[in-house]
mmCIF file of C-alpha atoms in Angstrom:
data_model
loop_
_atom_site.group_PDB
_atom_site.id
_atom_site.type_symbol
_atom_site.label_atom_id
_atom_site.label_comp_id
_atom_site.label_asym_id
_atom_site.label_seq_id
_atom_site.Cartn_x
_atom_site.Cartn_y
_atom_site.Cartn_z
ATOM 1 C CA UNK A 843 82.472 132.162 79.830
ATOM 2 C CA UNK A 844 79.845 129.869 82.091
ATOM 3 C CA UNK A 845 82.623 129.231 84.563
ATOM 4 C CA UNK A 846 85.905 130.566 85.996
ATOM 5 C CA UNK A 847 89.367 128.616 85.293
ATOM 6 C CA UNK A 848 89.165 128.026 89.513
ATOM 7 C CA UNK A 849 85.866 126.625 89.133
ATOM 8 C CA UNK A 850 86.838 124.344 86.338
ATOM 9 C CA UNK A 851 89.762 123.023 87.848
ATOM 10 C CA UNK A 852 88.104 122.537 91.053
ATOM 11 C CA UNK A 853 85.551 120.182 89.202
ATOM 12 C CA UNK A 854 87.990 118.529 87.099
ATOM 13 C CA UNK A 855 90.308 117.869 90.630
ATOM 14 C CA UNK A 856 87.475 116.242 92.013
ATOM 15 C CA UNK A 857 87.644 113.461 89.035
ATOM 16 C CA UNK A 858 90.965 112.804 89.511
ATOM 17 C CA UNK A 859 91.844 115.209 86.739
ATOM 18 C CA UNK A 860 95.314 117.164 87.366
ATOM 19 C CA UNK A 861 95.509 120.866 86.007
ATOM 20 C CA UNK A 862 97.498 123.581 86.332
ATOM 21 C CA UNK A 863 97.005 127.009 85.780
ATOM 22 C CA UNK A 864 98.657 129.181 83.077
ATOM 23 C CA UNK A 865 99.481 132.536 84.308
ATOM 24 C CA UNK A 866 99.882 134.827 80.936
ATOM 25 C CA UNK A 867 96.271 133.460 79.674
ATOM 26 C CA UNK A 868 94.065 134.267 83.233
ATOM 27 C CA UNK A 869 91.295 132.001 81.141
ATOM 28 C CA UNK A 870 93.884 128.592 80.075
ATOM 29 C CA UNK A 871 94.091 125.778 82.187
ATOM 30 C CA UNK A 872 97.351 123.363 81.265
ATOM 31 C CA UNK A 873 97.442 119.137 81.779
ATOM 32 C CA UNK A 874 100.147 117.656 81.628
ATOM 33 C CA UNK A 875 101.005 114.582 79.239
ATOM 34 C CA UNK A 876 102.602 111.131 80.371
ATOM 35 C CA UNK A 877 104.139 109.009 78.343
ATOM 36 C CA UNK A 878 105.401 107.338 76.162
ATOM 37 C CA UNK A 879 104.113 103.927 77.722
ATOM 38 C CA UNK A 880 104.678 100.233 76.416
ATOM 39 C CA UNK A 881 102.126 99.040 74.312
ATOM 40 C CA UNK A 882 102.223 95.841 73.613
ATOM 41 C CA UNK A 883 101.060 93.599 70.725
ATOM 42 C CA UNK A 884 97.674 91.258 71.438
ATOM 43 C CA UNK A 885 96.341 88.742 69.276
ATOM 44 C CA UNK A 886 92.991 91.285 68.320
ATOM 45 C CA UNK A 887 93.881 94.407 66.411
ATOM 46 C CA UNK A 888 92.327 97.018 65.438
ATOM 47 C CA UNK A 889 94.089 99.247 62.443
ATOM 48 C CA UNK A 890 92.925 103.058 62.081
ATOM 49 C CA UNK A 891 93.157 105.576 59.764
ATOM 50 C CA UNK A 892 96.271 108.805 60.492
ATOM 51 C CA UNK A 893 93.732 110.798 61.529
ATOM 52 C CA UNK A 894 92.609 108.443 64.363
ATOM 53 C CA UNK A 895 95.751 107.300 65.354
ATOM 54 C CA UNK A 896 96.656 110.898 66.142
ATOM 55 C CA UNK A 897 93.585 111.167 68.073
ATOM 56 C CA UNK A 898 93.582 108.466 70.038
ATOM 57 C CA UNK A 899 97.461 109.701 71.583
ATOM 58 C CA UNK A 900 95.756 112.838 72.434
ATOM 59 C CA UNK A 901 93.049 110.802 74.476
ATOM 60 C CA UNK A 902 90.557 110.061 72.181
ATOM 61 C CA UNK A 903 88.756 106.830 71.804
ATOM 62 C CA UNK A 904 87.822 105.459 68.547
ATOM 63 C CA UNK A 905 85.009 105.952 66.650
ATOM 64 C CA UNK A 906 83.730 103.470 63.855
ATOM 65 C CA UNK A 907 84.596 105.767 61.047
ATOM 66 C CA UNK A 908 87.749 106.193 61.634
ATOM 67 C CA UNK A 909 88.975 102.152 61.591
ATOM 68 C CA UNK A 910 90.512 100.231 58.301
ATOM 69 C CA UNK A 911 90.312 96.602 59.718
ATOM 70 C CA UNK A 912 88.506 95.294 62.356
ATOM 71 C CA UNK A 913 88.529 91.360 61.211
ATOM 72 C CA UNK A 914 86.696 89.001 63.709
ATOM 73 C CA UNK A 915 86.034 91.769 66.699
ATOM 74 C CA UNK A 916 83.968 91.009 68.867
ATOM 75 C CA UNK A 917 82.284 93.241 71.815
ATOM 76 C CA UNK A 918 84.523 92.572 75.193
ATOM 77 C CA UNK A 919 87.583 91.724 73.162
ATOM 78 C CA UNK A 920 90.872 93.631 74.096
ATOM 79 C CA UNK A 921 92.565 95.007 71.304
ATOM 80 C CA UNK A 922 95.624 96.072 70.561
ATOM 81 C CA UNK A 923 95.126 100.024 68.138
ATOM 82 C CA UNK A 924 97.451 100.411 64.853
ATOM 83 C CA UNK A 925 97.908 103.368 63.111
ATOM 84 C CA UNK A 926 98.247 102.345 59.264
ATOM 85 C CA UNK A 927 101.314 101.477 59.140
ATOM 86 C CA UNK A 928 101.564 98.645 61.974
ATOM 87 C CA UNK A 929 102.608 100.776 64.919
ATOM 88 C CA UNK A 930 100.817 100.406 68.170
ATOM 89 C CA UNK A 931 99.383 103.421 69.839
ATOM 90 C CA UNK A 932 97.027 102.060 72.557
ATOM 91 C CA UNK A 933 95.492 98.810 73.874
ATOM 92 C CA UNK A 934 91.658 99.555 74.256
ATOM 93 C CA UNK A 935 88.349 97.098 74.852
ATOM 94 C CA UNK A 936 85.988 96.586 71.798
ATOM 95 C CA UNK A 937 82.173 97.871 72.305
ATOM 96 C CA UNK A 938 80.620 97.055 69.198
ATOM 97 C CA UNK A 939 81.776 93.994 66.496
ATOM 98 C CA UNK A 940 83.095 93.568 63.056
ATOM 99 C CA UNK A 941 79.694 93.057 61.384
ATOM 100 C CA UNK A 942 78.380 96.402 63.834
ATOM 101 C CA UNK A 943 81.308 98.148 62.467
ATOM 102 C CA UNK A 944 80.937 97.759 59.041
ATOM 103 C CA UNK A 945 77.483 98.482 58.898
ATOM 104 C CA UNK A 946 76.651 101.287 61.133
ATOM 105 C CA UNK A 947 79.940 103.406 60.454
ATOM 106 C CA UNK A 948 79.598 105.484 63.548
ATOM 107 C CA UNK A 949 79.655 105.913 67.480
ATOM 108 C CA UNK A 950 81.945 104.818 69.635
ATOM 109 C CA UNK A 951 84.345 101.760 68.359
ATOM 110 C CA UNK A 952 86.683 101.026 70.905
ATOM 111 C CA UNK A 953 87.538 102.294 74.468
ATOM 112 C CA UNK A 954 90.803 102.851 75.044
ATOM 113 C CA UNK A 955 91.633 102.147 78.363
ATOM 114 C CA UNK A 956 95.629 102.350 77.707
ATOM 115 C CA UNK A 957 97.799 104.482 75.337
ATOM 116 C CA UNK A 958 101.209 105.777 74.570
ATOM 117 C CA UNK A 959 100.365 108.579 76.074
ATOM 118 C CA UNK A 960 98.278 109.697 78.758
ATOM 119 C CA UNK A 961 95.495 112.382 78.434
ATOM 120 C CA UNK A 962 92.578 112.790 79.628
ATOM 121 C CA UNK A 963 89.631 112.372 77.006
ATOM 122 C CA UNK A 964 88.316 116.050 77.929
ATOM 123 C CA UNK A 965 85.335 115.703 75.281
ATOM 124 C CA UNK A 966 83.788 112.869 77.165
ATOM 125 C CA UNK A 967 84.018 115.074 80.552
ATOM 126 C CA UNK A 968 81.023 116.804 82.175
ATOM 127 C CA UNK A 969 82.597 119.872 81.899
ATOM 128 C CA UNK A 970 83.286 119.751 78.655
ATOM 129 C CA UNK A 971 79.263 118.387 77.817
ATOM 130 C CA UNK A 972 78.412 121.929 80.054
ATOM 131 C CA UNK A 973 80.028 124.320 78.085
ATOM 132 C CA UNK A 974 82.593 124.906 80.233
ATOM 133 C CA UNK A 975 85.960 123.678 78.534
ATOM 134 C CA UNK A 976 87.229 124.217 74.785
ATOM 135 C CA UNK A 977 90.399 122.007 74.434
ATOM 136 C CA UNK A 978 92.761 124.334 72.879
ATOM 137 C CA UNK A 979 96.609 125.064 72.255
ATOM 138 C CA UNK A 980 98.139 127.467 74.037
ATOM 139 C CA UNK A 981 99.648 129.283 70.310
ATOM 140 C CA UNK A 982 95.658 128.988 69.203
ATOM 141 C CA UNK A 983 94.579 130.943 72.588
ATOM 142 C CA UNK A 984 97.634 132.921 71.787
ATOM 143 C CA UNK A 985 96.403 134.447 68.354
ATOM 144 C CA UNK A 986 93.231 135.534 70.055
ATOM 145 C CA UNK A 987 94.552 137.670 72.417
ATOM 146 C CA UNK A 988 96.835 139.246 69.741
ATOM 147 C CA UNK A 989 94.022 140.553 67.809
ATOM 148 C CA UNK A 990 93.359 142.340 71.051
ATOM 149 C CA UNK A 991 89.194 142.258 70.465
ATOM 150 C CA UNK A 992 87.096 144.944 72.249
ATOM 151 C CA UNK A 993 83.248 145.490 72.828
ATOM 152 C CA UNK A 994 81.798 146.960 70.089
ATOM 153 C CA UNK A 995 84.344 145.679 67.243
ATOM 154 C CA UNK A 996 83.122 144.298 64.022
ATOM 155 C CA UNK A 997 84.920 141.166 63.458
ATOM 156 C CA UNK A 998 85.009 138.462 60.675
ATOM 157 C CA UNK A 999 86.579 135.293 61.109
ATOM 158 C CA UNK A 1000 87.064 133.970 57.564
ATOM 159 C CA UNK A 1001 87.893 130.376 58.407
ATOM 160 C CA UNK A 1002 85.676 129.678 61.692
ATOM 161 C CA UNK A 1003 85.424 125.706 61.616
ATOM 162 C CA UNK A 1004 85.423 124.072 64.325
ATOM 163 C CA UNK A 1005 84.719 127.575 66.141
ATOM 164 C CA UNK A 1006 87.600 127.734 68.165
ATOM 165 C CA UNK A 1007 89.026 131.193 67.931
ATOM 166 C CA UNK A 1008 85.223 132.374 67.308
ATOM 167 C CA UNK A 1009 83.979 131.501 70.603
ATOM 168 C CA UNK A 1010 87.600 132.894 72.466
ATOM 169 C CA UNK A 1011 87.015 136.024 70.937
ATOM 170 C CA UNK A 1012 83.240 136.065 71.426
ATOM 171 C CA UNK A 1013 83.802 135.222 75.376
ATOM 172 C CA UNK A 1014 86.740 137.801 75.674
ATOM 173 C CA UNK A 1015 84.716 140.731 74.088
ATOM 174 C CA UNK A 1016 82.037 139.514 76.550
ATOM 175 C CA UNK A 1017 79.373 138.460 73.956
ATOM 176 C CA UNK A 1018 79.518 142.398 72.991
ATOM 177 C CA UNK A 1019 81.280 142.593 69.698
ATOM 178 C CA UNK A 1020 79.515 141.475 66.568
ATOM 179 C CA UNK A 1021 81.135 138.309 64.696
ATOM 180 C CA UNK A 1022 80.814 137.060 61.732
ATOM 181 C CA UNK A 1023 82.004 133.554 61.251
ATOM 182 C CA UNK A 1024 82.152 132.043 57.770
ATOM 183 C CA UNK A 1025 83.676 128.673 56.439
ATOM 184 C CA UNK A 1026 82.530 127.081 52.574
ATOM 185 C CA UNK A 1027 80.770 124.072 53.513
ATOM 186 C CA UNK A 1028 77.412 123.404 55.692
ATOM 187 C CA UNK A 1029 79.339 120.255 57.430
ATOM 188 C CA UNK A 1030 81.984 123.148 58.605
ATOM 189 C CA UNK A 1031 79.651 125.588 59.574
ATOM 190 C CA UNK A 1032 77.106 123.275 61.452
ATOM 191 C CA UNK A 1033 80.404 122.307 63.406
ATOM 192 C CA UNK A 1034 80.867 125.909 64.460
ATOM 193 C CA UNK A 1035 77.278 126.393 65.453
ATOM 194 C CA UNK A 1036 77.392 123.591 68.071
ATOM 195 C CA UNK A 1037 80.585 124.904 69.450
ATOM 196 C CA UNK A 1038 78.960 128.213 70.190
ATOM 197 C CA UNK A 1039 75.506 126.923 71.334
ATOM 198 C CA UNK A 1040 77.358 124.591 73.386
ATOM 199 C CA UNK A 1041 79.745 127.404 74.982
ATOM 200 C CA UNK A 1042 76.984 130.107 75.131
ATOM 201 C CA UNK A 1043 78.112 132.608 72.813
ATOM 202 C CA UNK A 1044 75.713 134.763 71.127
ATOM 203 C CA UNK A 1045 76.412 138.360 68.498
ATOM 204 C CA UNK A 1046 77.812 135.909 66.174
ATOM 205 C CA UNK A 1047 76.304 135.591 62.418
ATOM 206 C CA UNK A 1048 77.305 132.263 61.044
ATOM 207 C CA UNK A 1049 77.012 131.483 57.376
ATOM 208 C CA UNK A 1050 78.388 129.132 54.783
ATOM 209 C CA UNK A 1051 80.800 130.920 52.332
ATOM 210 C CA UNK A 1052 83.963 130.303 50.487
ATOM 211 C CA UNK A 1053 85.756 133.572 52.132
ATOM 212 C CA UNK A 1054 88.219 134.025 49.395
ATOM 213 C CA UNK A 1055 85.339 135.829 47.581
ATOM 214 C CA UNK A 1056 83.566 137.671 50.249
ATOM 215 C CA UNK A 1057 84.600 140.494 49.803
ATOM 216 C CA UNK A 1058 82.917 140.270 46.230
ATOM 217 C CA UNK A 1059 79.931 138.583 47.333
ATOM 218 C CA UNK A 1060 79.467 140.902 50.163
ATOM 219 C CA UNK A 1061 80.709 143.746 48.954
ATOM 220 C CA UNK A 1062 79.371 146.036 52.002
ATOM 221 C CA UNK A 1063 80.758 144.277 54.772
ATOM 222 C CA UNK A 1064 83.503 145.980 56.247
ATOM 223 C CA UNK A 1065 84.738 144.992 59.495
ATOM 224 C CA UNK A 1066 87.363 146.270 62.413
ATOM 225 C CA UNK A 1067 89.017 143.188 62.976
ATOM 226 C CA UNK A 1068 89.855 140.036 60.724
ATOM 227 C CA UNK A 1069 91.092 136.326 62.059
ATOM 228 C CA UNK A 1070 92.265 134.380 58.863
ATOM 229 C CA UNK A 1071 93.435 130.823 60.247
ATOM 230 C CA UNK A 1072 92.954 128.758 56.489
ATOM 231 C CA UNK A 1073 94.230 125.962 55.751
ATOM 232 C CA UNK A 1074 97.809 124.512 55.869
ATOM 233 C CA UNK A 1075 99.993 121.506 55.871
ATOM 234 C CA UNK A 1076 99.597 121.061 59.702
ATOM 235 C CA UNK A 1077 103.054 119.965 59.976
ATOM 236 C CA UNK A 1078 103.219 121.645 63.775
ATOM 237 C CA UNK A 1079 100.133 119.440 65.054
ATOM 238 C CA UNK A 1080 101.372 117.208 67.900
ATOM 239 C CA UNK A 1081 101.119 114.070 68.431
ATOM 240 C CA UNK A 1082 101.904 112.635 64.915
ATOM 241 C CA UNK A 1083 102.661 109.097 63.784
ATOM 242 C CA UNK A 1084 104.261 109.950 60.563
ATOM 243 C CA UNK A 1085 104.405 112.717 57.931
ATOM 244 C CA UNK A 1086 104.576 112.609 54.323
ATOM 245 C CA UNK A 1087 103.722 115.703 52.821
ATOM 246 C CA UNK A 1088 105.114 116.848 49.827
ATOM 247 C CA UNK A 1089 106.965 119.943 48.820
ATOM 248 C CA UNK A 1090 104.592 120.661 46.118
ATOM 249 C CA UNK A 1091 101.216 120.174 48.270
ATOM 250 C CA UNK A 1092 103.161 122.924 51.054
ATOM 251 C CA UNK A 1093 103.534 125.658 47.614
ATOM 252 C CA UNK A 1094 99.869 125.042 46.616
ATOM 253 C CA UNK A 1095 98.514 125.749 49.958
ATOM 254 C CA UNK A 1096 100.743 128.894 50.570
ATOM 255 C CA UNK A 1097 99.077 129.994 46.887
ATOM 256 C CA UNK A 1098 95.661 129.155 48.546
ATOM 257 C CA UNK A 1099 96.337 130.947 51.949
ATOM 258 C CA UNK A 1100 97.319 134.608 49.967
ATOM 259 C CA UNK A 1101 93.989 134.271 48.743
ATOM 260 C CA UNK A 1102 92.232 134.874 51.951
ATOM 261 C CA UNK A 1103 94.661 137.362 52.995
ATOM 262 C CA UNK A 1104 93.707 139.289 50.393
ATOM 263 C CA UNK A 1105 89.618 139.334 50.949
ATOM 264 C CA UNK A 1106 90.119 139.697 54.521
ATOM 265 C CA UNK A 1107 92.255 142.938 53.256
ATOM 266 C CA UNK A 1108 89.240 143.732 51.590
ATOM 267 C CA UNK A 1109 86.622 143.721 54.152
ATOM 268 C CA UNK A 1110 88.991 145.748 56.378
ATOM 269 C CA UNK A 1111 88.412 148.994 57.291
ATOM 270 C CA UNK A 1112 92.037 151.434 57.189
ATOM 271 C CA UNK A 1113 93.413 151.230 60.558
ATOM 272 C CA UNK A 1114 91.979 147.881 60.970
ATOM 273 C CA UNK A 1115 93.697 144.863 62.563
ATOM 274 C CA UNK A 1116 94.143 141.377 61.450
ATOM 275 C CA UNK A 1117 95.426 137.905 62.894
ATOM 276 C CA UNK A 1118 96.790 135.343 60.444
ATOM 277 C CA UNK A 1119 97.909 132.021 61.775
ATOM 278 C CA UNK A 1120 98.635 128.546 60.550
ATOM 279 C CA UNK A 1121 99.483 125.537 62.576
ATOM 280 C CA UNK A 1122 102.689 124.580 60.610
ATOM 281 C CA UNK A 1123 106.082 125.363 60.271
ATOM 282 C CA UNK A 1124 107.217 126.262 56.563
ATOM 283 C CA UNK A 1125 108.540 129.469 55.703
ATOM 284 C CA UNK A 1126 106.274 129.342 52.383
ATOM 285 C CA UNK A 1127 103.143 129.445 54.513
ATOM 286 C CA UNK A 1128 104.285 131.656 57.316
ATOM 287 C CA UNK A 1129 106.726 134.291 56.739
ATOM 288 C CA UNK A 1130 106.550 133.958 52.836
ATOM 289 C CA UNK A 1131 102.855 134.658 52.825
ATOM 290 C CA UNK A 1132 103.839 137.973 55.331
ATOM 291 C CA UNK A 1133 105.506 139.111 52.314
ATOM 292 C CA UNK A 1134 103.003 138.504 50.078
ATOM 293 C CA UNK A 1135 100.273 140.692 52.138
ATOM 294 C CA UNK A 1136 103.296 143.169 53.230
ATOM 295 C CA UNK A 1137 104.114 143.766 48.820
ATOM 296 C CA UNK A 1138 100.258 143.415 47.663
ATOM 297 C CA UNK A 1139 97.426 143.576 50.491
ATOM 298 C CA UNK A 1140 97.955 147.211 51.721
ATOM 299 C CA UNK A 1141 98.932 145.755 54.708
ATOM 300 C CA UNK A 1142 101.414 146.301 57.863
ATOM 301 C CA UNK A 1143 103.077 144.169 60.149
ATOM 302 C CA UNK A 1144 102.299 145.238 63.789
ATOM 303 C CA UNK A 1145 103.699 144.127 66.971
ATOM 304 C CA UNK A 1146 102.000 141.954 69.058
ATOM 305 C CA UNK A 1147 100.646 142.462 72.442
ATOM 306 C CA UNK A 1148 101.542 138.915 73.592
ATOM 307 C CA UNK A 1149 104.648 136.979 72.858
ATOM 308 C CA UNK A 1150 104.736 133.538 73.921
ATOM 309 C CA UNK A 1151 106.810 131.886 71.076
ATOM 310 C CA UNK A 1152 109.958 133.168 69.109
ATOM 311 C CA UNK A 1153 110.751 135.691 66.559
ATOM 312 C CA UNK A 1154 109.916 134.865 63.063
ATOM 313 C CA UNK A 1155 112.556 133.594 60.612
ATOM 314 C CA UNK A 1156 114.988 136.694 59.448
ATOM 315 C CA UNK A 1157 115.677 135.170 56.241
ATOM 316 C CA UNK A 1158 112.408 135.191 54.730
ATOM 317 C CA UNK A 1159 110.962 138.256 56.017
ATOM 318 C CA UNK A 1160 112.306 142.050 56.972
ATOM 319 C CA UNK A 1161 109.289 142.207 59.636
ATOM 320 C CA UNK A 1162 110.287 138.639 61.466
ATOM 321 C CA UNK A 1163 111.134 140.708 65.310
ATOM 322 C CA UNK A 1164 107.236 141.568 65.022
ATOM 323 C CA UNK A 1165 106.166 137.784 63.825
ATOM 324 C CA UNK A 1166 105.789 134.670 66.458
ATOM 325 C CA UNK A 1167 107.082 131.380 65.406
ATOM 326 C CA UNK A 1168 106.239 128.435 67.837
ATOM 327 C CA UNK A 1169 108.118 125.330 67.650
ATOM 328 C CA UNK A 1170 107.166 121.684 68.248
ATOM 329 C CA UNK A 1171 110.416 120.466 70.270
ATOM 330 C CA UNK A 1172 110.292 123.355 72.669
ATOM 331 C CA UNK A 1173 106.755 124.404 72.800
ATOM 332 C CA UNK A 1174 105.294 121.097 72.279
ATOM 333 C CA UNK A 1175 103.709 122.334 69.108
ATOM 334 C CA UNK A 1176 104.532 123.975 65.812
ATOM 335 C CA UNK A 1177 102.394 127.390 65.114
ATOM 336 C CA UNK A 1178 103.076 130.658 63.231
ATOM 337 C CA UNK A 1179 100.996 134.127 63.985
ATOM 338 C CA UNK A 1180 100.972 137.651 61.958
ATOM 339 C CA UNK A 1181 99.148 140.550 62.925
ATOM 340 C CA UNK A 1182 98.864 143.336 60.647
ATOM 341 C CA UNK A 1183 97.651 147.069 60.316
ATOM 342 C CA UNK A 1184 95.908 148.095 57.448
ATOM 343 C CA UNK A 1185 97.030 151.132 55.789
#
């Protein structure tokens, strides 16, 4: 890490940034969120995709990309934000115009200088641009520390975008275990490879690959360790402005999910450990695919050296004491984590 949690929040302080440390991760620094605000309606609007709207009450501005209509803006003009279905989200000042808009389809939109919430936008901060920060959940951090990684591990991470849980386990290991960090597209993996330039993190082999066949296209890697984080409905991801997904989409994915569980099964070496998390909140993607790795993976559930969340759900799984189930309403965000043995 290029600087201590003190250090961070001591810089952070001195911008008028309030943080607070979190005592069962020594390297997690908490903020706390304010809100909901009034927003109220101006005559300029701005309308913005799901994606943006979500981003925006986490304290993101918005980017050109990311807006539907934009009619008549003009640079200076305040705006009221709408997510895409006509609910207000933040009140922000336009920096570039319709026609700019339109025609570039990137950088920075709109400032937002007033949402429903109130966060600080940590990836416009100094300490962020240094290397210092990775804005994180505290479940994510969480499933890091579970695999428990060591100096001189082997480790694959078989769904490394945006490089996350690569670079935590890269800077808890010290930069001395050997990664190998793999997602299927270039966009995906280019992502990665800025987050770990930017944080400083080096013993990690980054490469584009569709993971559910590398155990067949690499059929000498084995590893110590395994992270498999694919995929899923998102459904625990806080803030959200609506949700619509469908029963059917949830069943595909959990079909999609097994798949990686069983390369990273693969890959392992017996005794082995493995991490598999998913930021939602169905039983068909959390404990259901436990049973699926459990019955066909030669795998076994393990306890877990951290527990910040709840047990797993008894009903769909005989292993759920030894599973962690986070939950929006009471931990501000939905999350599931596994961690299993291979036998």
């Amino acid at each position: 890490m290029k600087a201590s949690s003190e250090a961070v929040a001591e810089s952070l302080g001195s911008r008028g940034v309030k943080v607070n440390p979190y005592p069962p991760l020594e390297e997690a620094l908490y903020i706390n969120v304010e809100g909901p605000f009034e927003i109220g309606l101006l005559e300029k609007k701005v309308m913005v995709d799901k994606f943006t709207a979500e981003s925006v009450l986490q304290g993101a501005h918005v980017y050109a990309p990311g807006i539907i209509k934009c009619r008549g803006l003009r640079r200076g003009d305040r705006v009221t934000i709408l997510d895409d279905r006509n609910g207000a989200v933040a009140v922000g000042i336009a920096v570039m115009d319709e026609r700019e808009i339109l025609r570039l389809r990137k950088g920075l939109a709109v400032l937002v200088v007033r949402s429903l919430y109130k966060v600080p936008s940590l990836r416009e901060a100094p300490e962020y641009l240094k290397g210092w920060i990775y804005p994180q959940s505290m479940p994510a951090m969480v499933t890091s520390r579970v695999l428990d990684p060591r100096p001189g591990d082997v480790i694959a991470d078989l769904n490394c975008a945006p490089g996350g849980k690569t670079s935590h386990i890269s800077q808890l290991t010290g930069d001395r275990a050997l990664i190998y960090a793999m997602d299927r597209t270039a966009r995906k993996v280019e992502a990665t490879r800025e987050t770990l330039n930017r944080l400083g993190c080096r013993n990690v082999h980054i490469f584009i690959q569709d993971s559910r066949y590398v155990h067949l296209d690499h059929p000498e890697l084995r590893v110590d360790k395994c992270i498999v984080d694919p995929p899923c409905s998102a459904l625990g991801v806080t803030p959200k402005v609506y949700e619509n997904t469908e029963h059917s989409k949830v069943k595909a994915l959990s079909d999609y999910q097994k798949q990686f569980i069983k390369a990273a099964a693969e890959i392992l070496k017996p005794g082995g450990a493995m991490t598999y998390s998913v930021c939602t909140i169905t039983p068909e993607e959390c404990e259901g695919v436990v049973e699926y790795a459990v019955k066909n993976c030669d795998l076994a559930v393990a306890p877990q050296n951290l527990t910040l969340g709840d047990k797993g759900i008894s009903d769909y799984s005989e292993d759920a004491k030894y599973l962690q189930r986070f939950h929006p309403h009471i931990h501000g965000v939905g999350y599931f984590i596994a961690k299993f043995i291979k036998v």
